[in-house]
mmCIF file of C-alpha atoms in Angstrom:
data_model
loop_
_atom_site.group_PDB
_atom_site.id
_atom_site.type_symbol
_atom_site.label_atom_id
_atom_site.label_comp_id
_atom_site.label_asym_id
_atom_site.label_seq_id
_atom_site.Cartn_x
_atom_site.Cartn_y
_atom_site.Cartn_z
ATOM 1 C CA VAL A 1 0.000 0.000 0.000
ATOM 2 C CA GLY A 2 1.985 3.071 1.004
ATOM 3 C CA THR A 3 0.718 6.413 2.218
ATOM 4 C CA LEU A 4 -1.627 6.705 5.139
ATOM 5 C CA GLN A 5 -4.515 7.630 2.875
ATOM 6 C CA ALA A 6 -3.821 4.643 0.624
ATOM 7 C CA GLN A 7 -3.870 2.413 3.693
ATOM 8 C CA PHE A 8 -7.143 3.966 4.825
ATOM 9 C CA GLY A 9 -8.594 3.489 1.362
ATOM 10 C CA ALA A 10 -7.736 -0.193 1.582
ATOM 11 C CA VAL A 11 -9.503 -0.469 4.952
ATOM 12 C CA VAL A 12 -12.641 1.144 3.533
ATOM 13 C CA LYS A 13 -12.623 -1.056 0.442
ATOM 14 C CA ARG A 14 -12.154 -4.223 2.514
ATOM 15 C CA ARG A 15 -14.983 -3.231 4.847
ATOM 16 C CA ARG A 16 -17.235 -2.213 1.962
ATOM 17 C CA LEU A 17 -16.745 -5.541 0.167
ATOM 18 C CA ALA A 18 -17.233 -7.465 3.428
ATOM 19 C CA ALA A 19 -20.554 -5.653 3.794
ATOM 20 C CA GLY A 20 -21.510 -6.530 0.224
ATOM 21 C CA LEU A 21 -21.862 -2.893 -0.784
ATOM 22 C CA SER A 22 -21.076 -1.222 -4.107
ATOM 23 C CA GLN A 23 -19.243 2.103 -4.062
ATOM 24 C CA GLU A 24 -22.559 3.716 -4.989
ATOM 25 C CA ALA A 25 -24.372 2.036 -2.099
ATOM 26 C CA LEU A 26 -21.693 3.060 0.393
ATOM 27 C CA ALA A 27 -21.761 6.625 -0.921
ATOM 28 C CA GLU A 28 -25.540 6.752 -0.527
ATOM 29 C CA ALA A 29 -25.426 5.319 2.993
ATOM 30 C CA ALA A 30 -22.626 7.671 4.090
ATOM 31 C CA GLY A 31 -24.040 10.795 2.475
ATOM 32 C CA LEU A 32 -20.945 11.172 0.302
ATOM 33 C CA HIS A 33 -20.515 11.353 -3.456
ATOM 34 C CA PHE A 34 -19.744 8.167 -5.361
ATOM 35 C CA THR A 35 -16.703 9.729 -7.007
ATOM 36 C CA TYR A 36 -15.347 10.666 -3.592
ATOM 37 C CA ILE A 37 -15.586 7.029 -2.436
ATOM 38 C CA SER A 38 -13.706 5.973 -5.553
ATOM 39 C CA LEU A 39 -10.942 8.531 -4.939
ATOM 40 C CA LEU A 40 -10.790 7.614 -1.261
ATOM 41 C CA GLU A 41 -10.400 3.889 -1.900
ATOM 42 C CA ARG A 42 -7.585 4.603 -4.347
ATOM 43 C CA GLY A 43 -5.751 6.668 -1.737
ATOM 44 C CA LYS A 44 -6.292 9.921 -3.593
ATOM 45 C CA ARG A 45 -7.978 11.694 -0.692
ATOM 46 C CA ALA A 46 -7.136 12.049 2.996
ATOM 47 C CA PRO A 47 -10.514 12.095 4.753
ATOM 48 C CA THR A 48 -11.329 14.391 7.650
ATOM 49 C CA ILE A 49 -12.634 12.916 10.880
ATOM 50 C CA VAL A 50 -16.123 13.997 9.780
ATOM 51 C CA VAL A 51 -15.850 11.739 6.732
ATOM 52 C CA VAL A 52 -14.427 8.903 8.857
ATOM 53 C CA LYS A 53 -17.507 9.183 11.080
ATOM 54 C CA LYS A 54 -19.881 9.061 8.107
ATOM 55 C CA LEU A 55 -18.081 6.007 6.731
ATOM 56 C CA SER A 56 -18.082 4.227 10.088
ATOM 57 C CA GLY A 57 -21.842 4.636 10.376
ATOM 58 C CA ALA A 58 -22.462 3.432 6.833
ATOM 59 C CA LEU A 59 -20.192 0.430 7.429
ATOM 60 C CA ASN A 60 -21.886 -0.400 10.720
ATOM 61 C CA THR A 61 -18.737 0.008 12.764
ATOM 62 C CA SER A 62 -17.011 2.735 14.799
ATOM 63 C CA MET A 63 -14.415 5.375 13.961
ATOM 64 C CA THR A 64 -12.149 3.736 16.530
ATOM 65 C CA GLU A 65 -12.379 0.374 14.786
ATOM 66 C CA LEU A 66 -11.591 1.847 11.342
ATOM 67 C CA ILE A 67 -8.583 3.730 12.721
ATOM 68 C CA ARG A 68 -7.447 0.669 14.669
ATOM 69 C CA GLU A 69 -7.470 -1.337 11.445
ATOM 70 C CA LEU A 70 -5.599 1.482 9.730
ATOM 71 C CA GLU A 71 -2.864 1.493 12.361
ATOM 72 C CA GLN A 72 -2.633 -2.265 12.788
ATOM 73 C CA GLY A 73 -2.961 -3.050 9.093
ATOM 74 C CA ASP A 74 -5.136 -6.062 9.657
ATOM 75 C CA ALA A 75 -8.701 -7.219 9.327
ATOM 76 C CA PRO A 76 -10.159 -8.719 12.493
ATOM 77 C CA ALA A 77 -12.025 -11.993 12.363
ATOM 78 C CA GLY A 78 -15.251 -10.154 13.111
ATOM 79 C CA VAL A 79 -15.018 -7.753 10.181
ATOM 80 C CA GLY A 80 -18.397 -7.026 8.707
ATOM 81 C CA GLU A 81 -20.277 -8.285 11.705
ATOM 82 C CA GLY A 82 -20.684 -4.870 13.228
ATOM 83 C CA THR A 83 -19.981 -6.222 16.668
ATOM 84 C CA VAL B 1 -19.015 20.356 23.487
ATOM 85 C CA GLY B 2 -20.845 20.073 20.193
ATOM 86 C CA THR B 3 -19.647 19.244 16.724
ATOM 87 C CA LEU B 4 -17.279 16.381 16.095
ATOM 88 C CA GLN B 5 -14.427 18.767 15.396
ATOM 89 C CA ALA B 6 -15.111 20.673 18.622
ATOM 90 C CA GLN B 7 -15.014 17.368 20.498
ATOM 91 C CA PHE B 8 -11.748 16.440 18.815
ATOM 92 C CA GLY B 9 -10.313 19.844 19.656
ATOM 93 C CA ALA B 10 -11.134 19.219 23.305
ATOM 94 C CA VAL B 11 -9.344 15.843 23.191
ATOM 95 C CA VAL B 12 -6.231 17.464 21.721
ATOM 96 C CA LYS B 13 -6.261 20.291 24.252
ATOM 97 C CA ARG B 14 -6.671 17.873 27.168
ATOM 98 C CA ARG B 15 -3.839 15.699 25.895
ATOM 99 C CA ARG B 16 -1.626 18.703 25.210
ATOM 100 C CA LEU B 17 -2.109 20.113 28.705
ATOM 101 C CA ALA B 18 -1.567 16.681 30.248
ATOM 102 C CA ALA B 19 1.741 16.528 28.376
ATOM 103 C CA GLY B 20 2.678 19.995 29.642
ATOM 104 C CA LEU B 21 2.987 21.402 26.128
ATOM 105 C CA SER B 22 2.158 24.883 24.847
ATOM 106 C CA GLN B 23 0.293 25.183 21.546
ATOM 107 C CA GLU B 24 3.581 26.315 20.019
ATOM 108 C CA ALA B 25 5.440 23.276 21.361
ATOM 109 C CA LEU B 26 2.769 20.889 20.094
ATOM 110 C CA ALA B 27 2.792 22.578 16.695
ATOM 111 C CA GLU B 28 6.570 22.245 16.491
ATOM 112 C CA ALA B 29 6.504 18.578 17.533
ATOM 113 C CA ALA B 30 3.701 17.727 15.100
ATOM 114 C CA GLY B 31 5.079 19.692 12.166
ATOM 115 C CA LEU B 32 1.948 21.859 12.062
ATOM 116 C CA HIS B 33 1.484 25.619 12.284
ATOM 117 C CA PHE B 34 0.728 27.144 15.657
ATOM 118 C CA THR B 35 -2.339 28.948 14.328
ATOM 119 C CA TYR B 36 -3.682 25.634 13.030
ATOM 120 C CA ILE B 37 -3.387 24.079 16.509
ATOM 121 C CA SER B 38 -5.297 27.044 17.912
ATOM 122 C CA LEU B 39 -8.081 26.685 15.327
ATOM 123 C CA LEU B 40 -8.181 22.919 15.846
ATOM 124 C CA GLU B 41 -8.540 23.144 19.619
ATOM 125 C CA ARG B 42 -11.380 25.634 19.195
ATOM 126 C CA GLY B 43 -13.208 23.259 16.868
ATOM 127 C CA LYS B 44 -12.720 25.478 13.842
ATOM 128 C CA ARG B 45 -11.037 22.810 11.744
ATOM 129 C CA ALA B 46 -11.843 19.157 10.985
ATOM 130 C CA PRO B 47 -8.439 17.447 10.718
ATOM 131 C CA THR B 48 -7.620 14.836 8.118
ATOM 132 C CA ILE B 49 -6.280 11.461 9.212
ATOM 133 C CA VAL B 50 -2.806 12.703 8.233
ATOM 134 C CA VAL B 51 -3.093 15.489 10.816
ATOM 135 C CA VAL B 52 -4.470 13.049 13.398
ATOM 136 C CA LYS B 53 -1.381 10.889 12.865
ATOM 137 C CA LYS B 54 0.970 13.859 13.287
ATOM 138 C CA LEU B 55 -0.813 14.876 16.491
ATOM 139 C CA SER B 56 -0.767 11.343 17.889
ATOM 140 C CA GLY B 57 2.992 11.137 17.406
ATOM 141 C CA ALA B 58 3.596 14.529 19.000
ATOM 142 C CA LEU B 59 1.351 13.580 21.933
ATOM 143 C CA ASN B 60 3.088 10.217 22.388
ATOM 144 C CA THR B 61 -0.072 8.220 21.762
ATOM 145 C CA SER B 62 -1.785 6.488 18.834
ATOM 146 C CA MET B 63 -4.410 7.589 16.340
ATOM 147 C CA THR B 64 -6.631 4.833 17.709
ATOM 148 C CA GLU B 65 -6.391 6.200 21.232
ATOM 149 C CA LEU B 66 -7.221 9.776 20.162
ATOM 150 C CA ILE B 67 -10.232 8.582 18.165
ATOM 151 C CA ARG B 68 -11.317 6.298 20.980
ATOM 152 C CA GLU B 69 -11.317 9.284 23.342
ATOM 153 C CA LEU B 70 -13.224 11.284 20.747
ATOM 154 C CA GLU B 71 -15.934 8.643 20.455
ATOM 155 C CA GLN B 72 -16.126 7.797 24.140
ATOM 156 C CA GLY B 73 -15.845 11.403 25.301
ATOM 157 C CA ASP B 74 -13.670 10.508 28.236
ATOM 158 C CA ALA B 75 -10.098 10.773 29.417
ATOM 159 C CA PRO B 76 -8.594 7.467 30.529
ATOM 160 C CA ALA B 77 -6.703 7.254 33.803
ATOM 161 C CA GLY B 78 -3.479 6.817 31.887
ATOM 162 C CA VAL B 79 -3.803 9.978 29.822
ATOM 163 C CA GLY B 80 -0.442 11.567 29.197
ATOM 164 C CA GLU B 81 1.469 8.451 30.175
ATOM 165 C CA GLY B 82 1.877 7.272 26.621
ATOM 166 C CA THR B 83 1.214 3.697 27.627
#
């Protein structure tokens, strides 16, 4: 991966696919534009904490969990469960 | 507090004071401008994850811990210890 935003993009993509969502569906659920989701997943945007919160809600998880995955670089066994 | 960015600003200020740092010292350690730290602490800016990472390093903690405090709205007993 590489930059922090590329790593975050990978976390979002992994979570989105685990949830069975298209980029369009995630965008709709998060109140963000579809093209922004595409840029984000490709590491072309560094999201603000406001965007991280919107994504966490749409992905049925918490900001803390998304950032934990970003820092640890792993996907927990429970990913997608929203536990 | 109020908005997410105001809540995050409060987390940063609490951590900064616990570490005994001035806004100038935190700015220097994080590689950010002093006026940005001031705006951030007053909830006038929503930081990107890149800024959150810089702040976490300067405050001797992790991004996950800062975001956890943001979401939980509390200060753990170990705040400022860098555990």
